[in-house]
PDB file of C-alpha atoms and ligand atoms in Angstrom:
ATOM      1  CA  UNK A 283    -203.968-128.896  68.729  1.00 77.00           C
ATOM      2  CA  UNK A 284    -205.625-126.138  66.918  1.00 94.00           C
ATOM      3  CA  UNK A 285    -208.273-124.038  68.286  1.00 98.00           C
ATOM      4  CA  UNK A 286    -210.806-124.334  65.593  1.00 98.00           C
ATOM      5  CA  UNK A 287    -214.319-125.538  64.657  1.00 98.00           C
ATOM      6  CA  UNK A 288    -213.329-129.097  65.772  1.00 98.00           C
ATOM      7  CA  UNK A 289    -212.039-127.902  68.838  1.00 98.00           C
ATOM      8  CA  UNK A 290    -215.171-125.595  69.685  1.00 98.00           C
ATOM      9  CA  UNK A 291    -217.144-129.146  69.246  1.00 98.00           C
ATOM     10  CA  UNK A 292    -215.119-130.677  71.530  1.00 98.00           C
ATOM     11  CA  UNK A 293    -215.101-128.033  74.049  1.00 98.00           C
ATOM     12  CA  UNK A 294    -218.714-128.344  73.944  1.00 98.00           C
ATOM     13  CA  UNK A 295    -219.344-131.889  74.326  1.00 98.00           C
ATOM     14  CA  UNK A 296    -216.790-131.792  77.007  1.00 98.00           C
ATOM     15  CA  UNK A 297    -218.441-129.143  78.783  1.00 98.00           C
ATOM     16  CA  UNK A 298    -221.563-131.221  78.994  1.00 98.00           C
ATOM     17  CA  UNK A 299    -219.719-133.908  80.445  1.00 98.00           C
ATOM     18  CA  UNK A 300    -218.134-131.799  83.704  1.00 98.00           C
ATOM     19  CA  UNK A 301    -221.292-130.126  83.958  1.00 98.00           C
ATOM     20  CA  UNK A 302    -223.169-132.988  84.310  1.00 98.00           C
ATOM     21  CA  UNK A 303    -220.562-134.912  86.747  1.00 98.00           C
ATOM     22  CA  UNK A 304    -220.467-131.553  88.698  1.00 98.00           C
ATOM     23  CA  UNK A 305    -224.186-131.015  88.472  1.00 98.00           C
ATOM     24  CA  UNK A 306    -224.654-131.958  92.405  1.00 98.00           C
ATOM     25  CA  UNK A 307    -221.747-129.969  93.545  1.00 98.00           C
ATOM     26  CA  UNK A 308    -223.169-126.883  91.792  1.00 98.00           C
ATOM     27  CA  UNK A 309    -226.426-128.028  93.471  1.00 98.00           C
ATOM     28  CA  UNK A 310    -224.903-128.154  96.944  1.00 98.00           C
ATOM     29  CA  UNK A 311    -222.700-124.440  96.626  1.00 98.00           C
ATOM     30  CA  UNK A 312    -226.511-122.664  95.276  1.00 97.00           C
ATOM     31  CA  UNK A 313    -228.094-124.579  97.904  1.00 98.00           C
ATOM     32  CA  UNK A 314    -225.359-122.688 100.453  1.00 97.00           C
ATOM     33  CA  UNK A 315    -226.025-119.363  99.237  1.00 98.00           C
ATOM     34  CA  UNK A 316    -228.795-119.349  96.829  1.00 96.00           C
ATOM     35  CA  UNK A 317    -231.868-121.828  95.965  1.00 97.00           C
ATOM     36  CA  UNK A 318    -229.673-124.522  94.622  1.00 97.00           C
ATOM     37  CA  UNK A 319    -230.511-124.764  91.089  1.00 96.00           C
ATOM     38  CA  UNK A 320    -227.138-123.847  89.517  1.00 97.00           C
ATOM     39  CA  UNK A 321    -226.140-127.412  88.854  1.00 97.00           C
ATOM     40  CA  UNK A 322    -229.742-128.558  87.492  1.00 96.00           C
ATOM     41  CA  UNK A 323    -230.060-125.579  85.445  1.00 95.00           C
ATOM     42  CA  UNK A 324    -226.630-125.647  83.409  1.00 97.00           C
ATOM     43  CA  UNK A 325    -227.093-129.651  83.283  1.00 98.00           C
ATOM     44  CA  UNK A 326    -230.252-129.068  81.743  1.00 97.00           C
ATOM     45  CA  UNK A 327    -228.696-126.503  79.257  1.00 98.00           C
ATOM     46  CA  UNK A 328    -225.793-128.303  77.819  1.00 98.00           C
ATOM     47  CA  UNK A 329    -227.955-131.666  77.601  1.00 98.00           C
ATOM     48  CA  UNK A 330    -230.273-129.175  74.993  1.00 98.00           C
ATOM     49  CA  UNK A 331    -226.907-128.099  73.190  1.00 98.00           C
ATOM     50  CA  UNK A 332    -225.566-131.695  72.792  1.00 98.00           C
ATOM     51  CA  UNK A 333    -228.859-132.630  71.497  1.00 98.00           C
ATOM     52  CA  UNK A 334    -228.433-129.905  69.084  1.00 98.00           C
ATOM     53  CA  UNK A 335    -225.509-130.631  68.234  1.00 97.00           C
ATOM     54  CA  UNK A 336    -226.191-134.194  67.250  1.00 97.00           C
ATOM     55  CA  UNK A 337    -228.959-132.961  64.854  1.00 97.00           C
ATOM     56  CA  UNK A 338    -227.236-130.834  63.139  1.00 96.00           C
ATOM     57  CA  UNK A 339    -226.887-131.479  59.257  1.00 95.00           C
ATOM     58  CA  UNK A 340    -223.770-129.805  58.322  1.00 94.00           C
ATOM     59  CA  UNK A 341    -220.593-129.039  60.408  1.00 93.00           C
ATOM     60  CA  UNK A 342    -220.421-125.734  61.519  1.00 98.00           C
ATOM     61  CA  UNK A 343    -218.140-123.615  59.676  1.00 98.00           C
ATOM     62  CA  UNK A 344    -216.891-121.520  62.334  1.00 98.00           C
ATOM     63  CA  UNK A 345    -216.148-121.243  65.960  1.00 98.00           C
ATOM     64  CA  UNK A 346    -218.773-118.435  66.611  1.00 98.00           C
ATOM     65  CA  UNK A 347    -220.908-120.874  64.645  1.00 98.00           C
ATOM     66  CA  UNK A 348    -220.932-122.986  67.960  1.00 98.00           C
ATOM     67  CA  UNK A 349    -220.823-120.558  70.005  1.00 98.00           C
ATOM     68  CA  UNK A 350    -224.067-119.553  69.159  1.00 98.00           C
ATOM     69  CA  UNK A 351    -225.705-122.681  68.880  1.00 98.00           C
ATOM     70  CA  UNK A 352    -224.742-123.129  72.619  1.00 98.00           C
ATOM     71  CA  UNK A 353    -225.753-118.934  73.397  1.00 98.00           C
ATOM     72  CA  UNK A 354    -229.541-119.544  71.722  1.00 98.00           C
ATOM     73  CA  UNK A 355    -229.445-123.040  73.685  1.00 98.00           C
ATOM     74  CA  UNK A 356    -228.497-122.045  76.982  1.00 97.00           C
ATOM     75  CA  UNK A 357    -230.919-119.030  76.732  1.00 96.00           C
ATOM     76  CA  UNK A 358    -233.748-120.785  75.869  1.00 95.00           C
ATOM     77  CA  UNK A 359    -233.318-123.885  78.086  1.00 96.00           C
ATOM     78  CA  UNK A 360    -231.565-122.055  81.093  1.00 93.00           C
ATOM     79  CA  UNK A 361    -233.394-120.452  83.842  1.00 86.00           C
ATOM     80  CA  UNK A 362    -232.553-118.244  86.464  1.00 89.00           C
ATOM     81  CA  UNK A 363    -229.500-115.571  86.697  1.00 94.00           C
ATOM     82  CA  UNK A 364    -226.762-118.421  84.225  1.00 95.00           C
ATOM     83  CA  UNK A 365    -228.894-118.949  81.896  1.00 95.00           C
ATOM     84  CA  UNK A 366    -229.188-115.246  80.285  1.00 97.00           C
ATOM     85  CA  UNK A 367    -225.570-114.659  81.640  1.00 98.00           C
ATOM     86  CA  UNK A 368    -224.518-117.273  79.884  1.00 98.00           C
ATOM     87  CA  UNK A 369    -226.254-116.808  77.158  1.00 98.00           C
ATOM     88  CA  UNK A 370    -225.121-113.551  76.324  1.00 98.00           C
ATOM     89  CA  UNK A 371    -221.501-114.381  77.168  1.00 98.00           C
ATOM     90  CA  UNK A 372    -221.261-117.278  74.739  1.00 98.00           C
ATOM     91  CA  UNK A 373    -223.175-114.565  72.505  1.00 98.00           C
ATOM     92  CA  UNK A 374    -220.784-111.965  72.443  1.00 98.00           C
ATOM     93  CA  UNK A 375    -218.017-114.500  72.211  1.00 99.00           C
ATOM     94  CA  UNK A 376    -219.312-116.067  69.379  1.00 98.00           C
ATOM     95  CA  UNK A 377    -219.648-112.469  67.253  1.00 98.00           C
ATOM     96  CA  UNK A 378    -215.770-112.180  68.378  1.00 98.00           C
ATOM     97  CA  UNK A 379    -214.752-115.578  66.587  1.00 98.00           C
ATOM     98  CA  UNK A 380    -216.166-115.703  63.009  1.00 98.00           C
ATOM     99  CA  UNK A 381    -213.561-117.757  61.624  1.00 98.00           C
ATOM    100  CA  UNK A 382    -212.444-121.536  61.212  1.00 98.00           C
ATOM    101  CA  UNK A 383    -209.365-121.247  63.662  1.00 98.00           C
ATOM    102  CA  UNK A 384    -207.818-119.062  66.347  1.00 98.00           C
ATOM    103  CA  UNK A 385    -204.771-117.521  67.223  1.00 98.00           C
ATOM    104  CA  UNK A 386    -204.004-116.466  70.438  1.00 98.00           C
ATOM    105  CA  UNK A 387    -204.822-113.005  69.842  1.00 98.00           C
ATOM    106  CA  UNK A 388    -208.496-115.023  68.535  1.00 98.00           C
ATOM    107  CA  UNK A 389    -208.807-116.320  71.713  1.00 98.00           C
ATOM    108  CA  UNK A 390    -208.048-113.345  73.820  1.00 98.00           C
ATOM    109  CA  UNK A 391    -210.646-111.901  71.864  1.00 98.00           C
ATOM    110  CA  UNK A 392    -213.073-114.478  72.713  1.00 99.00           C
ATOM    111  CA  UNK A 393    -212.614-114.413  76.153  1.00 99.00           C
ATOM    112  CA  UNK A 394    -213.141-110.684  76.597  1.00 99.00           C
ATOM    113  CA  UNK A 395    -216.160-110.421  74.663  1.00 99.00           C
ATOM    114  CA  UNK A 396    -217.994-113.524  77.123  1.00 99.00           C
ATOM    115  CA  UNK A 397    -216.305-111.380  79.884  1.00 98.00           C
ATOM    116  CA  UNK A 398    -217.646-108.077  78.666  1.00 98.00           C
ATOM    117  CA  UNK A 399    -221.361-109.787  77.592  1.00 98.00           C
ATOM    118  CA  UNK A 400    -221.620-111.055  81.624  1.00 98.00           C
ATOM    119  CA  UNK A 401    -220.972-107.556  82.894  1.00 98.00           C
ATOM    120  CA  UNK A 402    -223.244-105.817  80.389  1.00 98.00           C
ATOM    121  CA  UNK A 403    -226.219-107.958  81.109  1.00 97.00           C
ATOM    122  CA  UNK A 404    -225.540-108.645  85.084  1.00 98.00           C
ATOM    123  CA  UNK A 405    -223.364-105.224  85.880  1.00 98.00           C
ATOM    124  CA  UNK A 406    -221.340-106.599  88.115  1.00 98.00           C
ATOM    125  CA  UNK A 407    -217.907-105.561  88.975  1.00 98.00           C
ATOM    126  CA  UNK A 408    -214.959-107.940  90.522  1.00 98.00           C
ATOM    127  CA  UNK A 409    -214.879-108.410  94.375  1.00 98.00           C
ATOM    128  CA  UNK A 410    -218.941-109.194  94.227  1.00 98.00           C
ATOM    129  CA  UNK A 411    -218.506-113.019  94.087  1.00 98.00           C
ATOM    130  CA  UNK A 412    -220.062-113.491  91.018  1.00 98.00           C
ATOM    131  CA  UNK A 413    -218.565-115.218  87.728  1.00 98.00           C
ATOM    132  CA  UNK A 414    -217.244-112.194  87.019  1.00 98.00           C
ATOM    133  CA  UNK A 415    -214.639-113.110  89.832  1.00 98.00           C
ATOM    134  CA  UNK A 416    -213.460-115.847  87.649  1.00 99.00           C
ATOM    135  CA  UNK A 417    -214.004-114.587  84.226  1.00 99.00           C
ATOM    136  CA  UNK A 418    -212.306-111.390  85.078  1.00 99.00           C
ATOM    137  CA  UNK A 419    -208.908-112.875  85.689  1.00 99.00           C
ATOM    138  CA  UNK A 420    -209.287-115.474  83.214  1.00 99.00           C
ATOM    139  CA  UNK A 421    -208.976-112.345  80.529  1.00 99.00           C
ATOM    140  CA  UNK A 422    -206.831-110.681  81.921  1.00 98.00           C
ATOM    141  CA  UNK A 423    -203.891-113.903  82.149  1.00 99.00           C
ATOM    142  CA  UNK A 424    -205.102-114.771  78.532  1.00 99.00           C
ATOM    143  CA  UNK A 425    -204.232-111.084  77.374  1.00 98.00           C
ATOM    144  CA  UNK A 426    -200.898-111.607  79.351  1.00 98.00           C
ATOM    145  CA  UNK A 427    -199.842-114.634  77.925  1.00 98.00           C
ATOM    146  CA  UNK A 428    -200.716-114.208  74.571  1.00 98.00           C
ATOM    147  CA  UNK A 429    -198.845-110.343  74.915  1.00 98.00           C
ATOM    148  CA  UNK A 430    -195.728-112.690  75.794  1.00 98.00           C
ATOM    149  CA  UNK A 431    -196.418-115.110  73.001  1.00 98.00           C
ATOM    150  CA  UNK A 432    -198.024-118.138  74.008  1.00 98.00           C
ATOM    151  CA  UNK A 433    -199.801-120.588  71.572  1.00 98.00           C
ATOM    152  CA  UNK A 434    -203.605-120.485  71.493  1.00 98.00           C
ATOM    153  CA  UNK A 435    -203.743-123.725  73.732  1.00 98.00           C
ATOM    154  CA  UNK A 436    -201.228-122.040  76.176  1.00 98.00           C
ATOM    155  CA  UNK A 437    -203.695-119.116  76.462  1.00 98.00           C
ATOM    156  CA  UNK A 438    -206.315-121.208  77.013  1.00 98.00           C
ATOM    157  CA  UNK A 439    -204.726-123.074  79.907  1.00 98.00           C
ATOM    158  CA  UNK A 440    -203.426-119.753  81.701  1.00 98.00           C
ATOM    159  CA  UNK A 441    -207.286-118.070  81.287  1.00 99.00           C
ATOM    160  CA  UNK A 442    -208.172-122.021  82.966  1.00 99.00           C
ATOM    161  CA  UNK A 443    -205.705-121.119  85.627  1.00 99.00           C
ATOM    162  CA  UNK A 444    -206.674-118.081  86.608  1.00 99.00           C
ATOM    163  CA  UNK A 445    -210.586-118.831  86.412  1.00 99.00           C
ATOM    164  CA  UNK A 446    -209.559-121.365  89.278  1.00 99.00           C
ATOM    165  CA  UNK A 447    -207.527-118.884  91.240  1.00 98.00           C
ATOM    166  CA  UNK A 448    -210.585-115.992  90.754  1.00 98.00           C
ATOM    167  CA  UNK A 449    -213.214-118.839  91.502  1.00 98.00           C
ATOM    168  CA  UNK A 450    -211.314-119.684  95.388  1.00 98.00           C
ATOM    169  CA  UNK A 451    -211.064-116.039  95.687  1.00 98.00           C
ATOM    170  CA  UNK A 452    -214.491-115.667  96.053  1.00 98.00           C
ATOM    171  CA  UNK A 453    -214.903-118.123  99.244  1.00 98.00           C
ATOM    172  CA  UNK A 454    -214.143-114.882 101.698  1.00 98.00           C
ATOM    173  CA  UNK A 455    -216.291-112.541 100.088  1.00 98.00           C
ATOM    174  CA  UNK A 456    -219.282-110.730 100.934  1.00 97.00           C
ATOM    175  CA  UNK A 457    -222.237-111.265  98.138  1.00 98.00           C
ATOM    176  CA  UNK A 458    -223.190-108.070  96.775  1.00 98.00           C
ATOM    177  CA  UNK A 459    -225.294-109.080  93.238  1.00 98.00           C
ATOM    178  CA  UNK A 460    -227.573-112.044  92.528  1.00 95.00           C
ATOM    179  CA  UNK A 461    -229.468-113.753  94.948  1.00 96.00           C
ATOM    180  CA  UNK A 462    -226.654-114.895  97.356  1.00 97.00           C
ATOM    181  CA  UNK A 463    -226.743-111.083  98.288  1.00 96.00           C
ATOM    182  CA  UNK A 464    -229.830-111.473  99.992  1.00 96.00           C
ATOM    183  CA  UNK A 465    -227.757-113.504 102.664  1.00 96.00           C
ATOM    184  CA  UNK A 466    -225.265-110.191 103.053  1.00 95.00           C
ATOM    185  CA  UNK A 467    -222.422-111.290 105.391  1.00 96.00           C
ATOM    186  CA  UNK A 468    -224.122-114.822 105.830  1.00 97.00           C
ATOM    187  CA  UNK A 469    -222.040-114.770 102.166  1.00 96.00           C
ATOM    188  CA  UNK A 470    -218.946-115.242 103.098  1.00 98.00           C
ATOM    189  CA  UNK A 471    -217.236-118.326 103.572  1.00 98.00           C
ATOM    190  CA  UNK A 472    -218.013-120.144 100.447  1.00 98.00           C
ATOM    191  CA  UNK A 473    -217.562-120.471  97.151  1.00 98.00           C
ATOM    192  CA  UNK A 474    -219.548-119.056  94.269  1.00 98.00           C
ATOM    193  CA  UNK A 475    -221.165-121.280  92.334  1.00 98.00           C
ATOM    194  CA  UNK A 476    -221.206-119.510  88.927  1.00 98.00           C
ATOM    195  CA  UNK A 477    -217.607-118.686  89.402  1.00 98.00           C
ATOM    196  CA  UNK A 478    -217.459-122.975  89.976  1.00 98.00           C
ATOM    197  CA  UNK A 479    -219.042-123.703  86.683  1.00 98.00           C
ATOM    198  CA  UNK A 480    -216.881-120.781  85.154  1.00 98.00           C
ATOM    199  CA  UNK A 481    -213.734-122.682  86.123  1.00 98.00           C
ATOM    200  CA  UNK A 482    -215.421-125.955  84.937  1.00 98.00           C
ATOM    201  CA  UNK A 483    -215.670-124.738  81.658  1.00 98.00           C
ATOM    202  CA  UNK A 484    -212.567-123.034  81.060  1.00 99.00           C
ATOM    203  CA  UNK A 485    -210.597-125.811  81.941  1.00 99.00           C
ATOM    204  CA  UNK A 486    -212.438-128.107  79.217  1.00 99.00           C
ATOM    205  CA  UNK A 487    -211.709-124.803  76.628  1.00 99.00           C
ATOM    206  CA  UNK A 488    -208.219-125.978  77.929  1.00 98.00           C
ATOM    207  CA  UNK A 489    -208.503-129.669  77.770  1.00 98.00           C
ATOM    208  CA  UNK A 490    -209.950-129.679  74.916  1.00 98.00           C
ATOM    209  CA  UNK A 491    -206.468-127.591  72.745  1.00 98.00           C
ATOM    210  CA  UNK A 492    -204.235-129.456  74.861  1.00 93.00           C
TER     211      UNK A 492
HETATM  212  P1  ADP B  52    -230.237-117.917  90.239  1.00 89.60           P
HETATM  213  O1  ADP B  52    -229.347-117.098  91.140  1.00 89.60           O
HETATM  214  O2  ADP B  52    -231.255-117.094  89.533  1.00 89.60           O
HETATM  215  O3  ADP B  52    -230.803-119.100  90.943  1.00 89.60           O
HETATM  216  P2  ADP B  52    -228.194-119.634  89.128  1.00 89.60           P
HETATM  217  O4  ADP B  52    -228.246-120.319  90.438  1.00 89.60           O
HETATM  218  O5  ADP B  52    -228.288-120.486  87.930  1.00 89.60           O
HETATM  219  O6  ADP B  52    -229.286-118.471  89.055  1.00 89.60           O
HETATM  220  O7  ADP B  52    -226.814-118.831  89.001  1.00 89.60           O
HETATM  221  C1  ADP B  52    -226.242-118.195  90.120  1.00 89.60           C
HETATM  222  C2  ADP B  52    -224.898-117.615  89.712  1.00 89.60           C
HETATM  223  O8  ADP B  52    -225.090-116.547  88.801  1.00 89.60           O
HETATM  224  C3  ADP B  52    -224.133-117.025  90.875  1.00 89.60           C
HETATM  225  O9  ADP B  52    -223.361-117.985  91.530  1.00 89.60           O
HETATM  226  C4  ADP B  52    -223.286-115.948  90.223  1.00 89.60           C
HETATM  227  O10 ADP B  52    -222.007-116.445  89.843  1.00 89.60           O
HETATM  228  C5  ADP B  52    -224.042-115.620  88.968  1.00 89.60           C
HETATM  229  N1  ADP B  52    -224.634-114.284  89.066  1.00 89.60           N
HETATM  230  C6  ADP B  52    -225.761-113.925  89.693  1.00 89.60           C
HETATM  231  N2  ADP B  52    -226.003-112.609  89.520  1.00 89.60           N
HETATM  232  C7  ADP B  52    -224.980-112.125  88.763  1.00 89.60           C
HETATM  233  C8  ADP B  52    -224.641-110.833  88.220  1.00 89.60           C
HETATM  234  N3  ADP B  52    -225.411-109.773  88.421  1.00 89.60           N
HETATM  235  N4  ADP B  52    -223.521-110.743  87.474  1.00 89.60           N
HETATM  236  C9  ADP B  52    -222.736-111.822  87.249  1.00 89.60           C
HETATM  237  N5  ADP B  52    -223.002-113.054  87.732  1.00 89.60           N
HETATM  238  C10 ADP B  52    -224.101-113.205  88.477  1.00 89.60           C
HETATM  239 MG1   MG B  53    -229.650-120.538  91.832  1.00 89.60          MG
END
């Protein structure tokens, strides 16, 4: 399938849905290591964005065009560290995708601008089990496959791949940003929850070309 306006709707409405069926695991890895709002808070977003979505008059006539329906959304109905993280990552993607359809190269793009917006707003660097654990080697696999010439839906599923790989990776880590650093070595031994969600949503970005 091509990754185009349809597909960014899609993606969307999909990411509602594993959001929302995830919402108490998200719930249960904050409550580990943070205050165990995660799950509420991106359940609450995407349930603003599908409501958005559903009012609008005319389809949107590009894939940044969603983008940033779901970046305004999600910072304006999200609270906490995601929801201007988020924001600003669907933000920067959407300025990076101002056309009807992408090519790999497109979504590459894409998926180093949400990368780049996340460490711009919450300077974090890999290794600090945030969701920059998961985004991180979700661009870096994208840029990989599409360099060795996969199909936009291909570089979706290897960015989905990796985002799984980075979000396990952060189980043994030490928190060193957000509020899970508070706990300092307490940290370690489980999984990041905004890495989790990270993972959740690439894989729909997947689903949703495949
Ligand atoms: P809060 O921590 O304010 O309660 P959430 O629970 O919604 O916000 O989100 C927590 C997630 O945000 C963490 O699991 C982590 O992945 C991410 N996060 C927190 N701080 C940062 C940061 N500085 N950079 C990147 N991601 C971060
Ligand atoms: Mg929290």
């Amino acid at each position: 399938m091509s990754v185009d306006v349809a597909w960014a709707l899609d993606w969307v409405r999909r990411s509602a849905e594993v959001v929302a069926e995830h919402r108490d695991e998200l719930v249960e890895l904050d409550r580990q290591i943070g205050d165990g709002d995660h799950g509420e808070n991106l359940d609450r977003g995407f349930r603003a964005v599908v409501v958005k979505l559903d009012a609008l008059d005319e389809p949107p006539a590009t894939v940044g065009d969603v983008l940033k329906l779901v970046a305004t959304t999600l910072m304006s109905t999200v609270g906490g560290a995601a929801g201007p993280l988020y924001g600003t990552a669907y933000l920067r993607a959407a300025k990076a995708t101002g056309v009807a359809e992408l090519d790999s190269a497109g979504v590459v793009a894409m998926i180093e601008a949400a990368l780049e917006g996340i460490v711009a707003r919450g300077k974090a660097g890999v290794g600090e089990k945030t969701m920059v654990d998961a985004w991180t080697p979700a661009a870096e696999a994208a840029a990989a496959a599409a360099s060795g010439g996969a199909s936009p839906a291909q570089v979706l599923a290897a960015a989905a791949t990796a985002a799984a790989s980075g979000a396990e990776s952060t189980v043994p880590l030490v928190a060193t940003k957000g509020r899970a650093s508070y706990l300092g070595e307490r940290s370690q031994g489980h999984l990041d929850p905004g890495s989790r969600s990270t993972q959740l949503l690439l894989e729909q970005a997947a689903a949703a070309a495949s």
